[in-house]
Short mmCIF file of C-alpha atoms in Angstrom, two decimals:
data_model
loop_
_atom_site.label_atom_id
_atom_site.label_comp_id
_atom_site.label_asym_id
_atom_site.label_seq_id
_atom_site.Cartn_x
_atom_site.Cartn_y
_atom_site.Cartn_z
CA VAL A 124 0.00 0.00 0.00
CA CYS A 125 2.81 2.41 0.90
CA LYS A 126 4.46 1.84 -2.47
CA GLU A 127 1.17 2.50 -4.24
CA VAL A 128 0.62 5.73 -2.26
CA SER A 129 4.16 6.93 -2.94
CA SER A 130 3.79 6.11 -6.61
CA SER A 131 0.48 7.97 -6.83
CA VAL A 132 1.98 11.02 -5.10
CA THR A 133 4.84 11.10 -7.58
CA SER A 134 2.93 10.31 -10.76
CA LYS A 135 -0.41 12.01 -10.13
CA LEU A 136 -0.40 14.42 -7.18
CA GLN A 137 2.83 16.27 -7.95
CA PRO A 138 1.91 17.02 -11.61
CA TYR A 139 -1.54 18.15 -10.49
CA LEU A 140 -0.15 20.47 -7.79
CA GLN A 141 2.16 22.03 -10.37
CA THR A 142 -0.89 23.25 -12.30
CA LEU A 143 -2.39 25.10 -9.32
CA PRO A 144 -1.86 28.85 -8.73
CA VAL A 145 0.81 29.48 -6.08
CA THR A 146 0.38 33.20 -5.42
CA ALA A 147 -2.56 35.43 -4.55
CA LYS A 148 -3.02 39.19 -4.30
CA ILE A 149 -3.87 40.37 -0.78
CA ASP A 150 -4.39 44.08 -1.42
CA LYS A 151 -2.78 46.92 -3.38
CA VAL A 152 0.45 46.51 -1.40
CA SER A 153 1.15 42.80 -1.09
CA GLY A 154 0.60 39.28 -2.33
CA ILE A 155 1.28 35.90 -0.75
CA ASP A 156 3.32 33.02 -2.12
CA TYR A 157 2.13 29.61 -0.93
CA SER A 158 4.09 27.45 -3.38
CA LEU A 159 5.52 24.09 -2.36
CA VAL A 160 9.11 24.29 -1.11
CA GLY A 161 9.63 20.58 -1.71
CA PRO A 162 7.85 17.52 -3.07
CA PRO A 163 4.99 16.02 -0.99
CA VAL A 164 6.20 13.33 1.42
CA ALA A 165 4.02 10.25 1.89
CA THR A 166 4.48 7.94 4.87
CA SER A 167 2.48 5.00 6.17
CA ASP A 168 0.12 7.26 8.11
CA SER A 169 0.45 10.78 6.71
CA LEU A 170 0.99 13.05 3.75
CA ASP A 171 3.16 16.10 4.43
CA LEU A 172 3.08 19.29 2.37
CA ASP A 173 5.56 22.10 3.02
CA LEU A 174 4.29 25.45 1.70
CA LYS A 175 6.27 28.68 1.49
CA GLY A 176 3.88 31.10 3.24
CA GLU A 177 5.66 34.33 2.27
CA PHE A 178 4.31 37.84 1.71
CA PHE A 179 5.86 39.84 -1.12
CA SER A 180 5.58 43.37 -2.48
CA LEU A 181 3.47 43.81 -5.59
CA ALA A 182 5.50 46.90 -6.55
CA HIS A 183 8.96 45.36 -6.21
CA ARG A 184 9.30 41.68 -5.38
CA SER A 185 12.51 40.68 -3.62
CA ALA A 186 13.68 38.00 -1.20
CA ALA A 187 13.05 38.56 2.50
CA PRO A 188 16.22 39.57 4.43
CA PHE A 189 15.78 36.67 6.88
CA SER A 190 15.23 32.91 6.73
CA PRO A 191 12.21 30.94 7.93
CA PRO A 192 12.61 29.19 11.29
CA ALA A 193 12.11 25.46 11.79
CA LEU A 194 8.45 24.56 12.22
CA PRO A 195 8.07 21.62 14.63
CA PHE A 196 4.91 19.53 14.57
CA PRO A 197 3.51 17.31 17.34
CA ALA A 198 4.76 13.74 17.27
CA ASP A 199 1.28 12.21 17.59
CA HIS A 200 -1.14 11.83 14.69
CA ASP A 201 -4.44 11.67 16.56
CA ARG A 202 -6.12 14.22 14.32
CA MET A 203 -6.82 14.02 10.62
CA LEU A 204 -5.31 17.41 9.77
CA TYR A 205 -2.48 19.47 11.26
CA PHE A 206 -1.80 22.99 10.00
CA GLY A 207 1.14 25.08 11.18
CA ILE A 208 2.16 28.69 10.60
CA SER A 209 5.56 30.07 11.61
CA SER A 210 6.57 33.62 12.46
CA TYR A 211 8.03 33.85 8.94
CA LEU A 212 4.56 34.47 7.46
CA PHE A 213 3.87 37.41 9.79
CA ASN A 214 7.38 38.85 9.63
CA THR A 215 7.46 38.88 5.83
CA ALA A 216 4.10 40.69 5.97
CA GLY A 217 5.52 43.21 8.44
CA TYR A 218 8.61 43.72 6.29
CA VAL A 219 6.56 44.30 3.11
CA TYR A 220 4.14 46.76 4.71
CA TYR A 221 6.96 48.57 6.52
CA GLN A 222 8.87 49.03 3.25
CA ALA A 223 5.67 50.34 1.64
CA GLY A 224 5.12 52.85 4.48
CA ALA A 225 1.75 51.30 5.21
CA LEU A 226 2.11 50.73 8.96
CA SER A 227 1.48 54.26 10.21
CA TYR A 228 -1.44 54.90 12.56
CA ASP A 229 -3.10 58.29 13.14
CA ILE A 230 -4.57 59.34 16.49
CA THR A 231 -6.91 62.36 16.54
CA ASP A 232 -9.06 64.02 19.18
CA ASP A 233 -12.31 62.51 17.91
CA MET A 234 -10.93 59.07 18.85
CA ILE A 235 -10.71 60.05 22.52
CA PRO A 236 -13.74 59.24 24.71
CA LYS A 237 -15.95 62.31 25.11
CA GLU A 238 -15.90 62.00 28.91
CA SER A 239 -12.11 62.30 29.03
CA LYS A 240 -10.80 65.59 30.43
CA LEU A 241 -7.52 65.12 28.59
CA ARG A 242 -7.94 66.14 24.96
CA LEU A 243 -5.63 65.94 21.98
CA ASN A 244 -5.21 69.67 21.52
CA THR A 245 -2.63 72.34 22.19
CA SER A 246 -4.44 73.48 25.34
CA SER A 247 -4.07 70.09 27.02
CA PHE A 248 -0.52 69.57 25.78
CA GLY A 249 0.31 73.15 26.74
CA SER A 250 0.45 72.05 30.38
CA LEU A 251 3.13 69.54 29.38
CA VAL A 252 4.96 71.57 26.74
CA PRO A 253 4.11 75.27 27.32
CA GLN A 254 5.62 76.41 24.02
CA ILE A 255 2.99 74.40 22.08
CA GLU A 256 0.10 76.48 23.47
CA LYS A 257 2.04 79.70 23.02
CA SER A 258 2.85 78.99 19.36
CA TYR A 259 -0.43 77.32 18.37
CA PRO A 260 -3.17 78.44 20.80
CA GLY A 261 -6.50 76.62 20.80
CA MET A 262 -5.71 74.14 18.02
CA LEU A 263 -6.39 70.45 17.65
CA MET A 264 -3.48 68.02 17.35
CA LYS A 265 -2.70 64.81 15.51
CA LEU A 266 -0.33 62.01 16.54
CA VAL A 267 1.19 59.76 13.87
CA VAL A 268 2.67 56.46 15.04
CA SER A 269 4.96 54.59 12.63
CA PRO A 270 7.60 51.87 13.14
CA SER A 271 11.24 52.88 12.87
CA SER A 272 12.20 49.35 11.79
CA PRO A 273 10.32 46.31 10.41
CA PRO A 274 8.32 44.59 13.18
CA SER A 275 9.57 41.17 14.25
CA LEU A 276 7.05 38.78 15.75
CA ALA A 277 7.93 35.82 17.99
CA ILE A 278 5.57 32.87 18.43
CA ALA A 279 5.58 30.77 21.60
CA PRO A 280 3.07 28.34 23.16
CA GLU A 281 1.82 31.07 25.48
CA GLY A 282 1.09 33.50 22.64
CA LEU A 283 2.61 36.09 20.34
CA SER A 284 5.11 38.75 21.38
CA LEU A 285 6.55 41.84 19.75
CA ALA A 286 9.03 44.48 20.95
CA PRO A 287 8.60 47.34 18.46
CA THR A 288 10.39 50.66 18.33
CA VAL A 289 8.27 53.38 16.77
CA ASP A 290 8.40 57.08 15.99
CA LEU A 291 5.61 59.19 17.42
CA GLN A 292 5.18 62.47 15.54
CA ALA A 293 3.00 65.22 16.98
CA PHE A 294 1.41 67.91 14.82
CA ALA A 295 -0.79 70.95 15.39
CA ILE A 296 -3.71 71.11 12.97
CA LEU A 297 -3.75 74.64 11.53
CA PRO A 298 -6.97 76.49 10.56
CA ASN A 299 -6.36 75.64 6.88
CA SER A 300 -6.10 71.92 7.86
CA SER A 301 -2.35 71.76 7.16
CA LEU A 302 -0.06 70.27 9.81
CA ALA A 303 2.64 72.07 11.80
CA PRO A 304 5.29 69.70 13.21
CA LEU A 305 5.79 69.88 16.97
CA PHE A 306 8.08 67.05 18.06
CA VAL A 307 9.15 63.46 17.34
CA LEU A 308 9.53 60.89 20.10
CA ASP A 309 11.25 57.50 20.02
CA VAL A 310 8.90 55.00 21.66
CA SER A 311 9.68 51.43 22.73
CA THR A 312 7.41 48.90 24.41
CA THR A 313 6.43 45.24 24.48
CA ILE A 314 3.28 43.84 22.93
CA SER A 315 1.75 40.44 23.61
CA ALA A 316 -1.27 38.80 22.07
CA THR A 317 -3.22 35.60 22.55
CA ALA A 318 -5.59 33.90 20.14
CA ALA A 319 -8.23 31.21 20.53
CA LEU A 320 -10.92 29.48 18.53
CA GLU A 321 -14.45 30.13 19.74
CA SER A 322 -17.65 29.13 17.91
CA ASN A 323 -15.70 28.62 14.66
CA LYS A 324 -14.24 32.12 14.98
CA ILE A 325 -10.69 33.17 15.82
CA ILE A 326 -10.70 35.68 18.67
CA GLY A 327 -7.74 37.48 20.18
CA SER A 328 -6.63 39.88 22.86
CA LEU A 329 -3.81 42.45 22.71
CA LYS A 330 -1.78 43.82 25.61
CA ILE A 331 0.74 46.67 25.45
CA GLY A 332 3.42 47.13 28.10
CA ARG A 333 4.55 50.44 29.49
CA LEU A 334 5.76 52.91 26.87
CA GLU A 335 9.30 54.24 27.23
CA LEU A 336 9.87 57.59 25.47
CA SER A 337 12.88 59.66 24.49
CA LEU A 338 12.99 62.94 22.57
CA LYS A 339 14.22 62.49 19.00
CA HIS A 340 13.50 65.97 17.61
CA SER A 341 11.62 69.08 18.72
CA ASP A 342 10.32 72.09 16.78
CA VAL A 343 9.13 73.74 20.01
CA GLY A 344 12.32 73.65 22.07
CA PRO A 345 13.38 71.25 24.86
CA PHE A 346 10.81 69.85 27.29
CA SER A 347 10.36 67.12 29.90
CA VAL A 348 9.57 63.80 28.24
CA GLN A 349 8.43 62.21 31.52
CA LEU A 350 5.15 64.12 31.57
CA VAL A 351 4.44 63.32 27.91
CA GLN A 352 5.27 59.68 28.64
CA ALA A 353 2.52 59.56 31.25
CA VAL A 354 0.02 60.98 28.73
CA MET A 355 1.10 58.54 26.00
CA ASN A 356 0.63 55.60 28.37
CA TYR A 357 -2.89 56.87 29.04
CA PHE A 358 -3.61 57.07 25.30
CA ALA A 359 -2.23 53.56 24.73
CA ALA A 360 -4.22 51.97 27.56
CA ASN A 361 -7.51 53.80 27.03
CA ILE A 362 -7.68 54.49 23.29
CA LEU A 363 -5.26 52.48 21.16
CA VAL A 364 -5.68 49.04 22.78
CA PRO A 365 -9.51 49.18 23.08
CA GLN A 366 -9.80 50.21 19.40
CA ILE A 367 -7.59 47.32 18.28
CA ASN A 368 -9.32 44.78 20.49
#
């Protein structure tokens, strides 16, 4: 029987698989390559297929600057189907979207709960950085969060983890809707996530550790980052995380 299965895999399955599409467009930025990285392997109790699982840029396709890790599978074969995904899939996606500049996230005042006394405007930030209120009195602000390097995800039995370093740019929104740069902060933190299957749906939960800030550039003179750090931790805990979750 094993010889017959192996022969069928070689003579019938492999030629058939070669006729199937091996890439798919995800959106205007990326596609995914799920081609076989080796021939199917048939054993007495299983058939193994190793697929690439790699995101690529639609604008300029190139090899990822890192290699896929080993993907261990459980030794038992109690279930009919086992499907594994390594961090390589997510990290190639992060690399592609980072290179395309598609990972920035805007925070504006209308995203803050109405009951909050702390607003995203120059009046509120004026208590932290007085020069902001003096230069741009009574104006709304915008925060733009973008990674300073491609995100790198780690997968462990207890969940997913990420230690990103991002740039946080603050702007005053002028009356003509143009943006006046205020300052740029370097922000580092840890992010963890868990996922589970519930009622045939994948659900997840995201947690962000304490944000650590340092001043990278200022258009409004020097100021104490510690006070801004406290405000940013409030934004992360009460606005960013709830919106993502």
